[in-house]
């Protein structure tokens, strides 16, 4: 499959037009006819990083290339959010050669390996030129560019230890990166993405790898069946994932085929080769939203509020149930469950809830290109998030409500996607009444370009 890097797509996210607003129209009836016109824009509020393409910096909001030529763009440097202090000093034991002379060479412009060079196995990270470039940038105080040059080398562990160890002799890099080090730490396959067609019947998916504590996030990306619906995980263990579509109790439970996108992550804290933090975890709870929320505290050192996705991981209670989130910041968030509106004041059997937090941005890990972000102004009417560049095979999105502006039972649902955008809305059920208007919510999303696996460093490798 020919895939355009989603890094390119990030360039057009920031300048999207105004927020989709509540029109104040009459309540939605069961024909669910009140919705925004296709293409109604949703404001993306995430501060996404600059990306360097083919040796030139493309500012956020600038079109990198036409859709027809987007496939020719390969990010030379993995995107790093501004002011992101990296904690990856690839200094192996014995690599600190105090007083080792640095070669006197010209200091050329910053260069980085292209994707093609990586695939060809070239070891440009070992060159003295790269060391001098990093040292030069550190000395000039351009630490973020130094990291942009150094971090991609981490994928070539044997080379990267020499490069960053030598650069460290100039001083400054240790203070920037912190005390943790990579000492030939392995990159581990820790997550995977996929898509499937799903209805109300249980379906078991054989995953590409086995997990000790899998955290599953699944999202209904289409609206082929007009009734409200969400994904219910029945079981996830080892390399098996069983799930189905679940309608609220007041409906007959039979639902048309929908496209479902999923992400499976091993519980823990992970660092992608470009330095992006991802954390996944689980907790047990029987709380519904009227009874309160559970507090989740992150283990990862996020610099800002990450993109957060959540999902009920079990089917201990048969009633329809979904997760709701609120009050997220760099240290954690709050999480609860909601049953259908007519039953949400009651109780629910304890379930296991799973969540995944990832820094907003874009990149490539393993064989997956990804983009994560946050959109505001999402209501029952819905809207569109445009990616600005074409992605062969279509856009695969997973999304979750990350705010709690409206207390009625609600969840995020897709209305399909093209190769340049996806449609999303806030869905309510009609168990208590026919009114399904919902307040403006914030939606966190994760976009990927196909089925595959992601690789990262285990954060535990850097703990004392």
Tab-separated table of C-alpha atoms in Angstrom:
chain	number	residue	atom	x	y	z
A	1	UNK	CA	0.000	0.000	0.000
A	2	UNK	CA	1.342	3.405	-0.965
A	3	UNK	CA	0.927	5.695	1.997
A	4	UNK	CA	1.568	9.404	2.317
A	5	UNK	CA	3.172	10.371	5.623
A	6	UNK	CA	0.600	11.810	7.979
A	7	UNK	CA	3.243	14.297	9.040
A	8	UNK	CA	2.395	16.160	5.851
A	9	UNK	CA	-1.257	16.114	6.790
A	10	UNK	CA	-0.548	17.928	10.025
A	11	UNK	CA	0.473	21.051	8.169
A	12	UNK	CA	-3.090	21.921	7.237
A	13	UNK	CA	-4.731	21.182	10.565
A	14	UNK	CA	-4.003	24.462	12.295
A	15	UNK	CA	-5.670	26.954	9.938
A	16	UNK	CA	-9.074	25.302	9.856
A	17	UNK	CA	-12.050	27.636	9.832
A	18	UNK	CA	-14.383	28.544	12.645
A	19	UNK	CA	-15.869	26.182	15.164
A	20	UNK	CA	-19.024	24.316	14.233
A	21	UNK	CA	-21.646	25.964	16.431
A	22	UNK	CA	-24.920	24.755	17.882
A	23	UNK	CA	-27.549	26.151	15.546
A	24	UNK	CA	-30.274	26.215	18.158
A	25	UNK	CA	-32.534	24.191	15.877
A	26	UNK	CA	-35.309	21.952	17.112
A	27	UNK	CA	-34.430	18.687	18.856
A	28	UNK	CA	-33.248	15.760	16.794
A	29	UNK	CA	-35.932	13.193	16.138
A	30	UNK	CA	-35.453	9.519	15.521
A	31	UNK	CA	-34.716	10.045	11.855
A	32	UNK	CA	-31.563	11.786	13.096
A	33	UNK	CA	-31.898	14.290	10.262
A	34	UNK	CA	-30.366	17.303	11.999
A	35	UNK	CA	-26.697	17.332	11.191
A	36	UNK	CA	-24.103	19.651	9.818
A	37	UNK	CA	-23.583	19.874	6.106
A	38	UNK	CA	-20.702	17.686	4.900
A	39	UNK	CA	-17.426	19.466	5.300
A	40	UNK	CA	-18.479	21.739	8.163
A	41	UNK	CA	-15.088	22.500	9.724
A	42	UNK	CA	-14.048	21.658	13.258
A	43	UNK	CA	-11.391	23.816	14.859
A	44	UNK	CA	-8.246	21.864	15.674
A	45	UNK	CA	-6.745	23.410	18.787
A	46	UNK	CA	-3.643	21.268	19.167
A	47	UNK	CA	-0.301	23.005	18.738
A	48	UNK	CA	1.324	20.730	16.182
A	49	UNK	CA	5.031	20.959	15.388
A	50	UNK	CA	6.838	22.276	12.362
A	51	UNK	CA	8.065	19.607	9.967
A	52	UNK	CA	11.099	19.717	7.700
A	53	UNK	CA	10.488	18.358	4.189
A	54	UNK	CA	13.155	17.909	1.544
A	55	UNK	CA	15.501	20.218	3.390
A	56	UNK	CA	13.133	23.160	3.807
A	57	UNK	CA	11.056	24.201	6.782
A	58	UNK	CA	7.332	24.367	6.144
A	59	UNK	CA	5.558	26.588	8.631
A	60	UNK	CA	2.293	25.371	10.201
A	61	UNK	CA	-0.622	26.336	8.022
A	62	UNK	CA	1.394	26.262	4.811
A	63	UNK	CA	0.563	23.706	2.153
A	64	UNK	CA	3.659	21.549	1.715
A	65	UNK	CA	2.726	20.264	-1.707
A	66	UNK	CA	-0.210	19.463	-3.898
A	67	UNK	CA	-2.110	16.276	-3.223
A	68	UNK	CA	-0.685	14.723	-6.358
A	69	UNK	CA	2.896	15.284	-5.237
A	70	UNK	CA	2.426	14.626	-1.525
A	71	UNK	CA	3.735	11.095	-1.888
A	72	UNK	CA	7.138	12.466	-2.865
A	73	UNK	CA	7.582	14.147	0.493
A	74	UNK	CA	9.488	12.190	3.093
A	75	UNK	CA	10.187	13.825	6.430
A	76	UNK	CA	13.928	14.174	6.817
A	77	UNK	CA	13.563	14.845	10.512
A	78	UNK	CA	10.926	13.345	12.751
A	79	UNK	CA	8.705	16.181	14.023
A	80	UNK	CA	9.307	17.266	17.599
A	81	UNK	CA	6.896	19.615	19.397
A	82	UNK	CA	8.442	22.969	20.303
A	83	UNK	CA	10.182	23.140	23.683
A	84	UNK	CA	10.088	19.356	24.051
A	85	UNK	CA	12.938	18.387	26.399
A	86	UNK	CA	14.053	14.954	25.239
A	87	UNK	CA	15.130	12.458	27.840
A	88	UNK	CA	17.067	10.204	25.505
A	89	UNK	CA	20.832	10.471	25.833
A	90	UNK	CA	22.222	7.557	23.865
A	91	UNK	CA	25.460	7.426	25.829
A	92	UNK	CA	26.544	3.817	26.285
A	93	UNK	CA	28.984	2.796	28.960
A	94	UNK	CA	32.522	3.597	27.948
A	95	UNK	CA	31.383	6.132	25.380
A	96	UNK	CA	32.278	9.198	27.437
A	97	UNK	CA	35.852	9.723	26.390
A	98	UNK	CA	36.648	12.796	28.422
A	99	UNK	CA	38.894	15.181	26.574
A	100	UNK	CA	38.676	13.389	23.255
A	101	UNK	CA	39.459	15.936	20.541
A	102	UNK	CA	36.736	16.970	18.163
A	103	UNK	CA	37.819	17.092	14.529
A	104	UNK	CA	38.237	20.480	12.953
A	105	UNK	CA	35.847	20.416	10.027
A	106	UNK	CA	33.531	22.869	8.311
A	107	UNK	CA	30.116	23.121	9.930
A	108	UNK	CA	27.651	22.485	7.112
A	109	UNK	CA	23.911	23.056	7.234
A	110	UNK	CA	21.853	20.652	9.321
A	111	UNK	CA	21.192	17.440	7.437
A	112	UNK	CA	19.296	14.330	8.400
A	113	UNK	CA	18.660	10.960	6.899
A	114	UNK	CA	15.826	10.643	4.447
A	115	UNK	CA	13.448	7.745	4.720
A	116	UNK	CA	15.156	6.210	1.709
A	117	UNK	CA	18.554	6.402	3.400
A	118	UNK	CA	17.149	4.644	6.434
A	119	UNK	CA	15.723	1.905	4.263
A	120	UNK	CA	19.041	1.572	2.445
A	121	UNK	CA	20.776	1.064	5.775
A	122	UNK	CA	23.178	3.951	5.407
A	123	UNK	CA	24.916	5.036	8.579
A	124	UNK	CA	25.067	8.783	8.116
A	125	UNK	CA	24.560	9.119	11.864
A	126	UNK	CA	28.143	7.961	12.378
A	127	UNK	CA	29.722	10.761	10.381
A	128	UNK	CA	31.876	13.409	11.998
A	129	UNK	CA	29.862	15.957	10.072
A	130	UNK	CA	26.751	15.015	12.041
A	131	UNK	CA	28.637	15.323	15.335
A	132	UNK	CA	29.944	18.751	14.405
A	133	UNK	CA	26.459	19.853	13.355
A	134	UNK	CA	25.019	18.840	16.714
A	135	UNK	CA	27.839	20.466	18.655
A	136	UNK	CA	27.541	23.641	16.609
A	137	UNK	CA	23.820	23.892	17.268
A	138	UNK	CA	24.295	23.309	20.993
A	139	UNK	CA	26.963	25.989	21.222
A	140	UNK	CA	24.693	28.459	19.452
A	141	UNK	CA	21.869	27.660	21.859
A	142	UNK	CA	19.726	26.056	19.159
A	143	UNK	CA	18.988	23.057	21.321
A	144	UNK	CA	15.743	22.021	19.689
A	145	UNK	CA	17.420	21.726	16.285
A	146	UNK	CA	20.224	19.771	17.948
A	147	UNK	CA	17.657	17.305	19.183
A	148	UNK	CA	16.046	17.133	15.778
A	149	UNK	CA	19.417	16.055	14.427
A	150	UNK	CA	20.274	13.657	17.244
A	151	UNK	CA	17.055	11.836	18.041
A	152	UNK	CA	16.553	10.084	14.662
A	153	UNK	CA	19.973	8.478	15.155
A	154	UNK	CA	18.569	6.518	18.069
A	155	UNK	CA	17.093	3.997	15.668
A	156	UNK	CA	20.669	3.033	14.753
A	157	UNK	CA	21.805	2.277	18.269
A	158	UNK	CA	25.392	1.381	17.512
A	159	UNK	CA	25.925	4.648	15.674
A	160	UNK	CA	23.900	6.883	17.951
A	161	UNK	CA	25.963	6.148	21.064
A	162	UNK	CA	29.068	7.520	19.369
A	163	UNK	CA	27.314	10.545	17.937
A	164	UNK	CA	25.643	11.789	21.089
A	165	UNK	CA	28.543	10.807	23.333
A	166	UNK	CA	30.893	12.904	21.239
A	167	UNK	CA	28.415	15.755	21.065
A	168	UNK	CA	28.101	15.626	24.849
A	169	UNK	CA	31.771	16.538	25.185
A	170	UNK	CA	30.895	20.054	24.064
A	171	UNK	CA	28.654	20.404	27.105
A	172	UNK	CA	25.019	21.331	27.305
A	173	UNK	CA	23.466	18.190	25.909
A	174	UNK	CA	23.284	16.439	29.278
A	175	UNK	CA	21.415	19.325	30.862
A	176	UNK	CA	18.985	19.315	27.978
A	177	UNK	CA	18.351	15.597	27.879
A	178	UNK	CA	18.342	14.759	31.564
A	179	UNK	CA	19.917	11.847	33.367
A	180	UNK	CA	18.222	8.933	31.646
A	181	UNK	CA	20.254	7.178	28.990
A	182	UNK	CA	19.782	4.675	26.244
A	183	UNK	CA	22.510	2.091	26.603
A	184	UNK	CA	21.759	-0.102	23.629
A	185	UNK	CA	18.150	-0.328	24.791
A	186	UNK	CA	15.988	-2.387	22.452
A	187	UNK	CA	13.106	-1.008	20.445
A	188	UNK	CA	10.109	-3.188	21.225
A	189	UNK	CA	6.961	-3.712	19.202
A	190	UNK	CA	4.381	-2.535	21.722
A	191	UNK	CA	1.240	-1.575	19.807
A	192	UNK	CA	-0.717	-2.168	16.639
A	193	UNK	CA	-3.476	-0.653	14.563
A	194	UNK	CA	-6.166	-2.228	12.438
A	195	UNK	CA	-9.598	-1.945	10.875
A	196	UNK	CA	-12.477	-4.359	10.459
A	197	UNK	CA	-16.129	-4.573	9.482
A	198	UNK	CA	-18.257	-5.293	12.548
A	199	UNK	CA	-21.916	-5.787	13.452
A	200	UNK	CA	-23.764	-6.820	16.633
A	201	UNK	CA	-22.276	-10.315	16.530
A	202	UNK	CA	-19.051	-11.006	18.370
A	203	UNK	CA	-15.971	-11.178	16.196
A	204	UNK	CA	-12.529	-12.373	17.265
A	205	UNK	CA	-9.471	-10.762	15.726
A	206	UNK	CA	-6.083	-12.462	15.816
A	207	UNK	CA	-3.643	-9.700	16.678
A	208	UNK	CA	-0.230	-9.369	15.093
A	209	UNK	CA	1.538	-9.915	18.409
A	210	UNK	CA	0.810	-11.106	21.933
A	211	UNK	CA	0.179	-8.745	24.866
A	212	UNK	CA	0.453	-9.183	28.622
A	213	UNK	CA	-1.968	-6.356	29.442
A	214	UNK	CA	-3.529	-5.102	26.220
A	215	UNK	CA	-5.360	-1.787	26.223
A	216	UNK	CA	-7.901	-1.673	23.394
A	217	UNK	CA	-9.366	1.496	21.905
A	218	UNK	CA	-11.982	0.908	19.188
A	219	UNK	CA	-14.072	3.453	17.314
A	220	UNK	CA	-17.144	3.286	15.071
A	221	UNK	CA	-15.966	5.302	12.083
A	222	UNK	CA	-19.150	5.136	9.969
A	223	UNK	CA	-22.902	5.698	10.241
A	224	UNK	CA	-24.290	2.989	8.002
A	225	UNK	CA	-26.831	2.013	10.634
A	226	UNK	CA	-28.925	4.957	11.818
A	227	UNK	CA	-29.330	3.807	15.415
A	228	UNK	CA	-26.869	4.881	18.121
A	229	UNK	CA	-24.106	2.347	18.675
A	230	UNK	CA	-20.669	1.912	20.170
A	231	UNK	CA	-18.005	-0.803	20.294
A	232	UNK	CA	-18.016	-3.218	23.233
A	233	UNK	CA	-14.906	-5.258	23.972
A	234	UNK	CA	-15.750	-8.764	25.168
A	235	UNK	CA	-12.256	-10.070	25.752
A	236	UNK	CA	-8.671	-9.069	25.075
A	237	UNK	CA	-5.816	-11.357	26.048
A	238	UNK	CA	-2.664	-12.684	24.445
A	239	UNK	CA	-3.088	-12.178	20.731
A	240	UNK	CA	-6.894	-12.443	20.686
A	241	UNK	CA	-9.344	-9.551	20.639
A	242	UNK	CA	-13.099	-10.152	20.726
A	243	UNK	CA	-15.513	-7.283	20.222
A	244	UNK	CA	-18.971	-6.394	18.887
A	245	UNK	CA	-21.241	-3.455	18.245
A	246	UNK	CA	-23.569	-2.661	21.143
A	247	UNK	CA	-26.727	-0.589	20.877
A	248	UNK	CA	-28.387	0.927	23.960
A	249	UNK	CA	-30.781	-1.402	25.769
A	250	UNK	CA	-34.010	0.181	24.494
A	251	UNK	CA	-33.208	-0.858	20.911
A	252	UNK	CA	-33.430	-4.337	19.395
A	253	UNK	CA	-29.654	-4.824	19.444
A	254	UNK	CA	-29.355	-5.694	15.760
A	255	UNK	CA	-27.082	-3.344	13.858
A	256	UNK	CA	-25.791	-2.976	10.318
A	257	UNK	CA	-22.156	-3.484	9.419
A	258	UNK	CA	-19.933	-0.581	10.436
A	259	UNK	CA	-16.280	0.166	9.871
A	260	UNK	CA	-14.377	-0.042	13.153
A	261	UNK	CA	-10.822	1.209	13.641
A	262	UNK	CA	-8.810	-0.022	16.598
A	263	UNK	CA	-5.568	0.571	18.468
A	264	UNK	CA	-4.055	-1.976	20.865
A	265	UNK	CA	-1.260	-0.870	23.212
A	266	UNK	CA	0.658	-2.816	25.847
A	267	UNK	CA	0.000	-1.161	29.209
A	268	UNK	CA	2.989	0.886	30.319
A	269	UNK	CA	4.954	3.976	29.381
A	270	UNK	CA	6.699	4.085	26.030
A	271	UNK	CA	8.986	6.442	24.113
A	272	UNK	CA	8.859	6.417	20.333
A	273	UNK	CA	12.204	6.711	18.516
A	274	UNK	CA	11.442	10.396	17.857
A	275	UNK	CA	10.998	10.999	21.598
A	276	UNK	CA	7.185	11.050	21.702
A	277	UNK	CA	5.716	9.750	24.955
A	278	UNK	CA	2.836	7.253	24.938
A	279	UNK	CA	1.287	5.840	28.085
A	280	UNK	CA	-1.441	3.216	28.428
A	281	UNK	CA	-3.151	1.910	31.533
A	282	UNK	CA	-6.193	0.254	33.046
A	283	UNK	CA	-8.303	0.706	36.154
A	284	UNK	CA	-11.346	-1.012	37.640
A	285	UNK	CA	-14.453	1.014	38.409
A	286	UNK	CA	-18.196	0.708	38.918
A	287	UNK	CA	-18.818	4.466	38.869
A	288	UNK	CA	-21.324	6.074	36.540
A	289	UNK	CA	-21.024	9.797	35.876
A	290	UNK	CA	-23.646	10.914	38.469
A	291	UNK	CA	-21.602	9.090	41.129
A	292	UNK	CA	-18.271	10.667	40.203
A	293	UNK	CA	-15.029	10.108	38.347
A	294	UNK	CA	-11.834	8.163	38.957
A	295	UNK	CA	-8.582	10.143	38.876
A	296	UNK	CA	-5.800	8.876	36.608
A	297	UNK	CA	-2.268	10.156	37.193
A	298	UNK	CA	0.287	9.811	34.423
A	299	UNK	CA	3.631	8.148	34.893
A	300	UNK	CA	5.100	9.773	31.778
A	301	UNK	CA	6.588	13.262	31.908
A	302	UNK	CA	4.218	14.952	29.468
A	303	UNK	CA	5.033	18.593	28.803
A	304	UNK	CA	1.454	19.474	27.921
A	305	UNK	CA	-1.987	17.913	27.880
A	306	UNK	CA	-1.740	14.731	25.791
A	307	UNK	CA	-4.352	13.300	23.473
A	308	UNK	CA	-6.356	10.794	25.547
A	309	UNK	CA	-8.520	7.919	24.309
A	310	UNK	CA	-10.485	5.545	26.553
A	311	UNK	CA	-12.621	2.422	26.279
A	312	UNK	CA	-14.462	-0.095	28.471
A	313	UNK	CA	-12.329	-3.256	28.268
A	314	UNK	CA	-14.753	-5.856	29.657
A	315	UNK	CA	-18.379	-6.979	29.422
A	316	UNK	CA	-19.034	-7.820	33.057
A	317	UNK	CA	-22.335	-5.944	32.995
A	318	UNK	CA	-24.630	-6.558	30.016
A	319	UNK	CA	-26.097	-3.038	29.893
A	320	UNK	CA	-24.863	-0.567	27.298
A	321	UNK	CA	-21.971	1.453	28.708
A	322	UNK	CA	-19.329	3.873	27.469
A	323	UNK	CA	-16.512	5.938	28.987
A	324	UNK	CA	-16.417	9.715	29.560
A	325	UNK	CA	-13.368	11.865	30.314
A	326	UNK	CA	-12.773	15.330	31.734
A	327	UNK	CA	-10.231	17.725	33.298
A	328	UNK	CA	-7.158	16.519	31.435
A	329	UNK	CA	-3.784	18.192	31.889
A	330	UNK	CA	-0.121	17.186	31.713
A	331	UNK	CA	-0.374	15.169	34.934
A	332	UNK	CA	-3.572	13.184	34.424
A	333	UNK	CA	-7.324	13.229	33.847
A	334	UNK	CA	-10.621	11.945	35.246
A	335	UNK	CA	-12.519	8.942	33.899
A	336	UNK	CA	-15.958	7.429	34.455
A	337	UNK	CA	-18.677	5.394	32.711
A	338	UNK	CA	-22.141	6.205	31.400
A	339	UNK	CA	-25.030	3.862	30.727
A	340	UNK	CA	-27.819	4.877	28.372
A	341	UNK	CA	-29.529	8.065	29.535
A	342	UNK	CA	-32.602	6.403	31.071
A	343	UNK	CA	-30.446	4.123	33.234
A	344	UNK	CA	-27.478	6.351	34.007
A	345	UNK	CA	-28.736	7.273	37.477
A	346	UNK	CA	-28.567	3.638	38.561
A	347	UNK	CA	-25.563	1.383	39.033
A	348	UNK	CA	-23.307	-0.751	36.901
A	349	UNK	CA	-21.188	-3.814	37.541
A	350	UNK	CA	-17.493	-3.040	37.940
A	351	UNK	CA	-15.687	-2.978	34.603
A	352	UNK	CA	-12.087	-2.600	33.574
A	353	UNK	CA	-11.484	0.725	31.840
A	354	UNK	CA	-8.536	1.283	29.536
A	355	UNK	CA	-6.914	4.477	28.346
A	356	UNK	CA	-4.107	5.605	26.061
A	357	UNK	CA	-2.375	9.010	26.251
A	358	UNK	CA	-0.090	10.249	23.476
A	359	UNK	CA	1.567	13.569	22.883
A	360	UNK	CA	-0.083	15.597	20.139
A	361	UNK	CA	1.908	15.567	16.947
A	362	UNK	CA	2.735	13.270	14.070
A	363	UNK	CA	5.381	10.808	13.072
A	364	UNK	CA	6.194	7.307	11.994
A	365	UNK	CA	6.885	4.268	14.147
A	366	UNK	CA	7.354	0.734	12.943
A	367	UNK	CA	5.427	0.625	9.683
A	368	UNK	CA	2.724	3.092	10.774
A	369	UNK	CA	2.448	6.793	10.043
A	370	UNK	CA	0.286	8.518	12.641
A	371	UNK	CA	-1.122	11.863	13.689
A	372	UNK	CA	-2.758	12.827	16.982
A	373	UNK	CA	-4.649	15.986	17.818
A	374	UNK	CA	-7.560	17.661	19.518
A	375	UNK	CA	-10.601	19.381	17.997
A	376	UNK	CA	-13.043	21.766	19.657
A	377	UNK	CA	-16.603	22.722	18.836
A	378	UNK	CA	-17.889	19.209	18.145
A	379	UNK	CA	-21.642	18.794	18.698
A	380	UNK	CA	-24.506	16.490	17.710
A	381	UNK	CA	-24.447	18.242	14.323
A	382	UNK	CA	-20.914	17.084	13.665
A	383	UNK	CA	-18.263	18.437	11.380
A	384	UNK	CA	-15.170	17.681	9.379
A	385	UNK	CA	-11.478	17.562	10.216
A	386	UNK	CA	-9.455	18.112	7.058
A	387	UNK	CA	-5.933	16.721	6.821
A	388	UNK	CA	-4.768	18.907	3.953
A	389	UNK	CA	-2.930	16.139	2.132
A	390	UNK	CA	-4.068	12.976	0.462
A	391	UNK	CA	-3.644	9.615	2.205
A	392	UNK	CA	-3.952	6.574	-0.055
A	393	UNK	CA	-6.518	4.076	1.145
A	394	UNK	CA	-8.410	6.631	3.209
A	395	UNK	CA	-8.044	8.084	6.670
A	396	UNK	CA	-8.377	5.753	9.671
A	397	UNK	CA	-9.391	7.640	12.802
A	398	UNK	CA	-10.037	6.796	16.449
A	399	UNK	CA	-11.667	9.503	18.559
A	400	UNK	CA	-13.049	10.099	22.046
A	401	UNK	CA	-14.829	12.903	23.867
A	402	UNK	CA	-12.256	14.524	26.146
A	403	UNK	CA	-14.547	17.089	27.793
A	404	UNK	CA	-17.726	16.885	29.870
A	405	UNK	CA	-19.620	19.997	28.764
A	406	UNK	CA	-22.866	18.066	28.379
A	407	UNK	CA	-23.814	15.588	31.086
A	408	UNK	CA	-26.149	13.415	29.019
A	409	UNK	CA	-24.799	10.054	27.955
A	410	UNK	CA	-22.722	10.651	24.840
A	411	UNK	CA	-19.766	9.390	22.847
A	412	UNK	CA	-17.876	10.239	19.657
A	413	UNK	CA	-18.820	8.559	16.391
A	414	UNK	CA	-17.612	8.900	12.834
A	415	UNK	CA	-19.569	9.532	9.661
A	416	UNK	CA	-16.977	8.178	7.313
A	417	UNK	CA	-13.793	9.553	5.838
A	418	UNK	CA	-12.155	10.359	2.550
A	419	UNK	CA	-8.489	10.337	1.662
A	420	UNK	CA	-8.182	13.922	2.948
A	421	UNK	CA	-10.578	14.275	5.925
A	422	UNK	CA	-12.859	12.566	8.405
A	423	UNK	CA	-16.360	13.403	9.682
A	424	UNK	CA	-17.196	13.188	13.381
A	425	UNK	CA	-20.120	13.996	15.696
A	426	UNK	CA	-21.319	13.589	19.279
A	427	UNK	CA	-23.902	10.802	19.511
A	428	UNK	CA	-26.551	10.491	22.229
A	429	UNK	CA	-29.140	7.777	22.750
A	430	UNK	CA	-32.927	8.258	22.886
A	431	UNK	CA	-33.758	5.964	25.786
A	432	UNK	CA	-35.242	8.787	27.880
A	433	UNK	CA	-36.507	11.168	25.192
A	434	UNK	CA	-36.134	11.989	21.518
A	435	UNK	CA	-33.894	14.988	22.161
A	436	UNK	CA	-30.282	14.353	21.176
A	437	UNK	CA	-28.850	17.847	20.961
A	438	UNK	CA	-25.550	18.039	22.789
A	439	UNK	CA	-23.318	20.823	24.025
A	440	UNK	CA	-20.058	21.638	22.276
A	441	UNK	CA	-17.379	19.137	23.272
A	442	UNK	CA	-13.673	18.670	22.700
A	443	UNK	CA	-12.681	15.523	20.838
A	444	UNK	CA	-9.249	13.890	20.956
A	445	UNK	CA	-8.271	11.871	17.903
A	446	UNK	CA	-5.587	9.524	16.601
A	447	UNK	CA	-5.223	8.989	12.852
A	448	UNK	CA	-3.222	6.177	11.250
A	449	UNK	CA	-2.586	5.154	7.675
A	450	UNK	CA	-3.158	1.410	7.815
A	451	UNK	CA	-2.840	-1.804	9.764
A	452	UNK	CA	0.562	-2.438	11.293
A	453	UNK	CA	2.727	-2.339	14.397
A	454	UNK	CA	4.483	0.429	16.304
A	455	UNK	CA	7.875	0.186	17.997
A	456	UNK	CA	9.187	2.128	20.993
A	457	UNK	CA	11.575	2.126	23.924
A	458	UNK	CA	10.236	0.923	27.266
A	459	UNK	CA	10.383	3.857	29.683
A	460	UNK	CA	11.309	1.429	32.467
A	461	UNK	CA	14.709	1.011	30.794
A	462	UNK	CA	15.588	4.563	31.827
A	463	UNK	CA	14.584	4.410	35.471
A	464	UNK	CA	17.186	4.211	38.178
